[in-house]
Amino acid sequence: MEELLDEVSTLMMTLNTICPSCSTEIESEVLFVDMEQFKDKLVHKTICKACKYSHVKTVSKDLVKGLGKRFDLTMNKESNWKARTIAKSRAAVVSIPEIGLESARMEGIVMTVGELVEAIKEELKRSPAFQSVSSEEGMMKLMEFFQKIDAVVEGELEAHLILEDEEGMSFIEKLGAEEDDDPHLQWEK
């Protein structure tokens, strides 16, 4: 057993994030495990004490496209975008140009892209800037914006989630086994 433990190296990170279920601030743990007998793994654990939400996901390091400065994920029915894991550093910026979402800044997170889009939507609804809209024209624009987000989520509107991180400390899970065989994810180091 000691020999096995000697061959295992790990790196643990704790990120402040938002519960995708109740929007409470929580800590999420990410564990990078390197074992000689198995492929390297990324284990992500989130538990919310407020609403009892829990999520544990293990991803093979081969499916993590790598840390990078810019990712462009096609969000359509074929790309399985909602289930992909995303790790976004605090410095990273998320945008979805097709719906007019620019520069969404949030704490560092590790969750699925689907959970991230829902968290952005909920964060925008709670934003003082959005809540203070009182004109009929402003309310119509807000409703149109949220309808566009819903259309992307429902697969009715193809869009691109852009993740930019000047520090290069973020990633989006890729679905192919080889470096360049995921046609829905473009990546720059």
CSV table of C-alpha atoms in Angstrom, one decimal:
chain,number,residue,atom,x,y,z
A,1,MET,CA,0.0,0.0,0.0
A,2,GLU,CA,2.8,2.4,0.8
A,3,GLU,CA,4.3,1.8,-2.6
A,4,LEU,CA,1.0,2.8,-4.2
A,5,LEU,CA,0.8,6.0,-2.1
A,6,ASP,CA,4.3,6.9,-3.1
A,7,GLU,CA,3.3,6.8,-6.8
A,8,VAL,CA,0.3,9.2,-6.2
A,9,SER,CA,0.8,12.9,-6.4
A,10,THR,CA,-2.0,15.4,-5.8
A,11,LEU,CA,-2.7,19.1,-6.0
A,12,MET,CA,-5.8,20.5,-4.1
A,13,MET,CA,-7.4,23.8,-4.9
A,14,THR,CA,-10.4,25.4,-3.2
A,15,LEU,CA,-12.4,27.9,-5.2
A,16,ASN,CA,-15.1,30.3,-3.9
A,17,THR,CA,-18.1,29.8,-6.2
A,18,ILE,CA,-21.9,30.0,-6.2
A,19,CYS,CA,-24.2,27.1,-5.6
A,20,PRO,CA,-26.0,26.4,-9.0
A,21,SER,CA,-29.1,25.4,-7.1
A,22,CYS,CA,-29.7,28.2,-4.5
A,23,SER,CA,-27.0,30.8,-5.4
A,24,THR,CA,-25.4,30.7,-2.0
A,25,GLU,CA,-21.7,31.4,-1.9
A,26,ILE,CA,-19.9,28.1,-1.3
A,27,GLU,CA,-16.4,26.5,-1.5
A,28,SER,CA,-15.7,24.0,-4.3
A,29,GLU,CA,-12.8,21.7,-4.1
A,30,VAL,CA,-10.7,20.6,-7.1
A,31,LEU,CA,-8.2,17.8,-6.7
A,32,PHE,CA,-5.7,16.9,-9.4
A,33,VAL,CA,-4.6,13.3,-9.0
A,34,ASP,CA,-1.6,11.8,-10.9
A,35,MET,CA,-1.4,8.0,-10.5
A,36,GLU,CA,1.0,5.9,-12.4
A,37,GLN,CA,-1.5,3.0,-12.9
A,38,PHE,CA,-4.4,5.1,-14.0
A,39,LYS,CA,-4.7,8.2,-16.2
A,40,ASP,CA,-4.4,11.5,-14.5
A,41,LYS,CA,-7.7,12.7,-13.1
A,42,LEU,CA,-9.4,15.9,-12.0
A,43,VAL,CA,-11.9,15.4,-9.2
A,44,HIS,CA,-14.3,18.2,-8.6
A,45,LYS,CA,-16.5,18.3,-5.5
A,46,THR,CA,-19.2,20.8,-4.5
A,47,ILE,CA,-21.4,20.6,-1.5
A,48,CYS,CA,-23.9,23.3,-0.4
A,49,LYS,CA,-24.7,23.2,3.2
A,50,ALA,CA,-27.7,25.6,2.7
A,51,CYS,CA,-29.7,23.6,0.2
A,52,LYS,CA,-27.9,20.2,0.4
A,53,TYR,CA,-26.9,20.4,-3.3
A,54,SER,CA,-23.9,18.1,-4.0
A,55,HIS,CA,-22.0,17.4,-7.1
A,56,VAL,CA,-18.9,15.2,-7.7
A,57,LYS,CA,-17.4,14.8,-11.1
A,58,THR,CA,-14.2,13.0,-12.2
A,59,VAL,CA,-12.7,14.0,-15.5
A,60,SER,CA,-9.8,12.3,-17.2
A,61,LYS,CA,-6.9,14.7,-17.7
A,62,ASP,CA,-7.0,13.6,-21.3
A,63,LEU,CA,-10.4,15.2,-21.6
A,64,VAL,CA,-9.2,18.5,-20.2
A,65,LYS,CA,-8.0,20.5,-23.2
A,66,GLY,CA,-5.4,22.2,-21.1
A,67,LEU,CA,-5.1,25.5,-19.4
A,68,GLY,CA,-5.5,28.3,-21.9
A,69,LYS,CA,-6.0,31.9,-22.6
A,70,ARG,CA,-9.0,31.7,-24.9
A,71,PHE,CA,-11.7,29.1,-25.5
A,72,ASP,CA,-14.5,29.2,-28.0
A,73,LEU,CA,-17.2,26.6,-27.3
A,74,THR,CA,-20.0,26.2,-29.9
A,75,MET,CA,-23.3,25.9,-28.0
A,76,ASN,CA,-25.7,23.8,-30.1
A,77,LYS,CA,-27.5,20.5,-29.9
A,78,GLU,CA,-24.5,18.5,-31.3
A,79,SER,CA,-21.8,19.9,-29.0
A,80,ASN,CA,-23.1,18.5,-25.6
A,81,TRP,CA,-22.1,21.9,-24.2
A,82,LYS,CA,-24.3,21.7,-21.0
A,83,ALA,CA,-22.5,18.7,-19.6
A,84,ARG,CA,-18.9,19.9,-20.2
A,85,THR,CA,-16.9,20.9,-17.1
A,86,ILE,CA,-15.5,24.4,-17.0
A,87,ALA,CA,-12.9,25.8,-14.6
A,88,LYS,CA,-12.8,29.6,-14.7
A,89,SER,CA,-10.3,31.5,-12.7
A,90,ARG,CA,-11.3,34.7,-11.0
A,91,ALA,CA,-9.5,36.8,-13.7
A,92,ALA,CA,-11.3,35.1,-16.6
A,93,VAL,CA,-14.1,36.7,-18.5
A,94,VAL,CA,-17.1,34.9,-20.1
A,95,SER,CA,-19.1,36.2,-23.0
A,96,ILE,CA,-21.8,35.0,-25.4
A,97,PRO,CA,-21.7,37.5,-28.3
A,98,GLU,CA,-24.8,36.2,-30.1
A,99,ILE,CA,-27.0,37.2,-27.2
A,100,GLY,CA,-25.2,40.4,-26.3
A,101,LEU,CA,-23.6,39.0,-23.1
A,102,GLU,CA,-20.2,40.6,-22.7
A,103,SER,CA,-17.6,40.4,-20.0
A,104,ALA,CA,-19.5,38.4,-17.3
A,105,ARG,CA,-17.1,38.4,-14.4
A,106,MET,CA,-17.7,35.9,-11.5
A,107,GLU,CA,-15.6,34.3,-8.8
A,108,GLY,CA,-13.5,31.4,-9.8
A,109,ILE,CA,-15.8,28.4,-10.5
A,110,VAL,CA,-15.7,24.8,-11.4
A,111,MET,CA,-19.1,23.5,-12.7
A,112,THR,CA,-20.7,22.4,-15.9
A,113,VAL,CA,-21.1,25.0,-18.7
A,114,GLY,CA,-24.9,24.5,-18.4
A,115,GLU,CA,-24.7,25.4,-14.7
A,116,LEU,CA,-22.6,28.4,-15.5
A,117,VAL,CA,-25.1,29.8,-18.0
A,118,GLU,CA,-27.9,29.4,-15.4
A,119,ALA,CA,-25.7,31.0,-12.7
A,120,ILE,CA,-25.0,34.0,-15.0
A,121,LYS,CA,-28.7,34.3,-15.7
A,122,GLU,CA,-29.6,34.3,-12.0
A,123,GLU,CA,-26.8,36.7,-11.2
A,124,LEU,CA,-28.1,39.1,-13.8
A,125,LYS,CA,-31.6,38.9,-12.5
A,126,ARG,CA,-30.4,39.9,-9.0
A,127,SER,CA,-28.2,42.7,-10.3
A,128,PRO,CA,-29.2,46.2,-9.1
A,129,ALA,CA,-28.7,47.5,-12.7
A,130,PHE,CA,-31.3,45.0,-14.0
A,131,GLN,CA,-33.7,45.4,-11.1
A,132,SER,CA,-33.7,49.2,-11.4
A,133,VAL,CA,-35.1,49.1,-15.0
A,134,SER,CA,-38.4,50.8,-14.9
A,135,SER,CA,-39.2,51.9,-18.5
A,136,GLU,CA,-41.4,49.8,-20.7
A,137,GLU,CA,-38.7,49.8,-23.4
A,138,GLY,CA,-36.1,48.7,-20.9
A,139,MET,CA,-38.3,45.9,-19.6
A,140,MET,CA,-38.9,44.7,-23.2
A,141,LYS,CA,-35.1,44.6,-23.8
A,142,LEU,CA,-34.6,42.7,-20.6
A,143,MET,CA,-37.2,40.2,-21.6
A,144,GLU,CA,-35.7,39.7,-25.0
A,145,PHE,CA,-32.3,39.2,-23.5
A,146,PHE,CA,-33.5,36.4,-21.2
A,147,GLN,CA,-35.5,34.9,-24.0
A,148,LYS,CA,-32.3,34.7,-26.0
A,149,ILE,CA,-30.5,32.9,-23.1
A,150,ASP,CA,-33.5,30.5,-22.9
A,151,ALA,CA,-33.3,29.9,-26.6
A,152,VAL,CA,-29.6,29.0,-26.3
A,153,VAL,CA,-30.3,26.6,-23.4
A,154,GLU,CA,-33.2,25.0,-25.3
A,155,GLY,CA,-31.0,24.5,-28.4
A,156,GLU,CA,-33.1,26.9,-30.5
A,157,LEU,CA,-30.3,29.4,-31.0
A,158,GLU,CA,-26.7,28.4,-31.7
A,159,ALA,CA,-24.2,30.6,-29.9
A,160,HIS,CA,-20.6,30.6,-28.7
A,161,LEU,CA,-19.4,30.8,-25.2
A,162,ILE,CA,-16.1,32.6,-25.1
A,163,LEU,CA,-13.8,32.1,-22.1
A,164,GLU,CA,-10.8,34.5,-22.0
A,165,ASP,CA,-8.2,34.3,-19.3
A,166,GLU,CA,-5.0,36.4,-19.7
A,167,GLU,CA,-3.4,34.4,-16.9
A,168,GLY,CA,-4.1,31.1,-18.7
A,169,MET,CA,-5.6,29.4,-15.6
A,170,SER,CA,-8.9,28.2,-17.0
A,171,PHE,CA,-10.2,25.3,-19.1
A,172,ILE,CA,-13.2,23.8,-20.8
A,173,GLU,CA,-13.6,20.0,-21.0
A,174,LYS,CA,-13.0,18.6,-24.5
A,175,LEU,CA,-14.9,15.5,-25.7
A,176,GLY,CA,-12.4,13.9,-28.1
A,177,ALA,CA,-9.5,11.7,-27.1
A,178,GLU,CA,-7.0,13.6,-29.3
A,179,GLU,CA,-5.8,17.2,-29.0
A,180,ASP,CA,-7.7,18.6,-32.0
A,181,ASP,CA,-10.6,16.2,-32.5
A,182,ASP,CA,-13.3,18.2,-30.8
A,183,PRO,CA,-14.9,20.3,-33.6
A,184,HIS,CA,-17.1,22.3,-31.1
A,185,LEU,CA,-14.2,23.6,-29.0
A,186,GLN,CA,-11.5,26.0,-30.2
A,187,TRP,CA,-8.6,26.7,-27.9
A,188,GLU,CA,-5.6,29.0,-27.7
A,189,LYS,CA,-2.7,28.8,-25.2
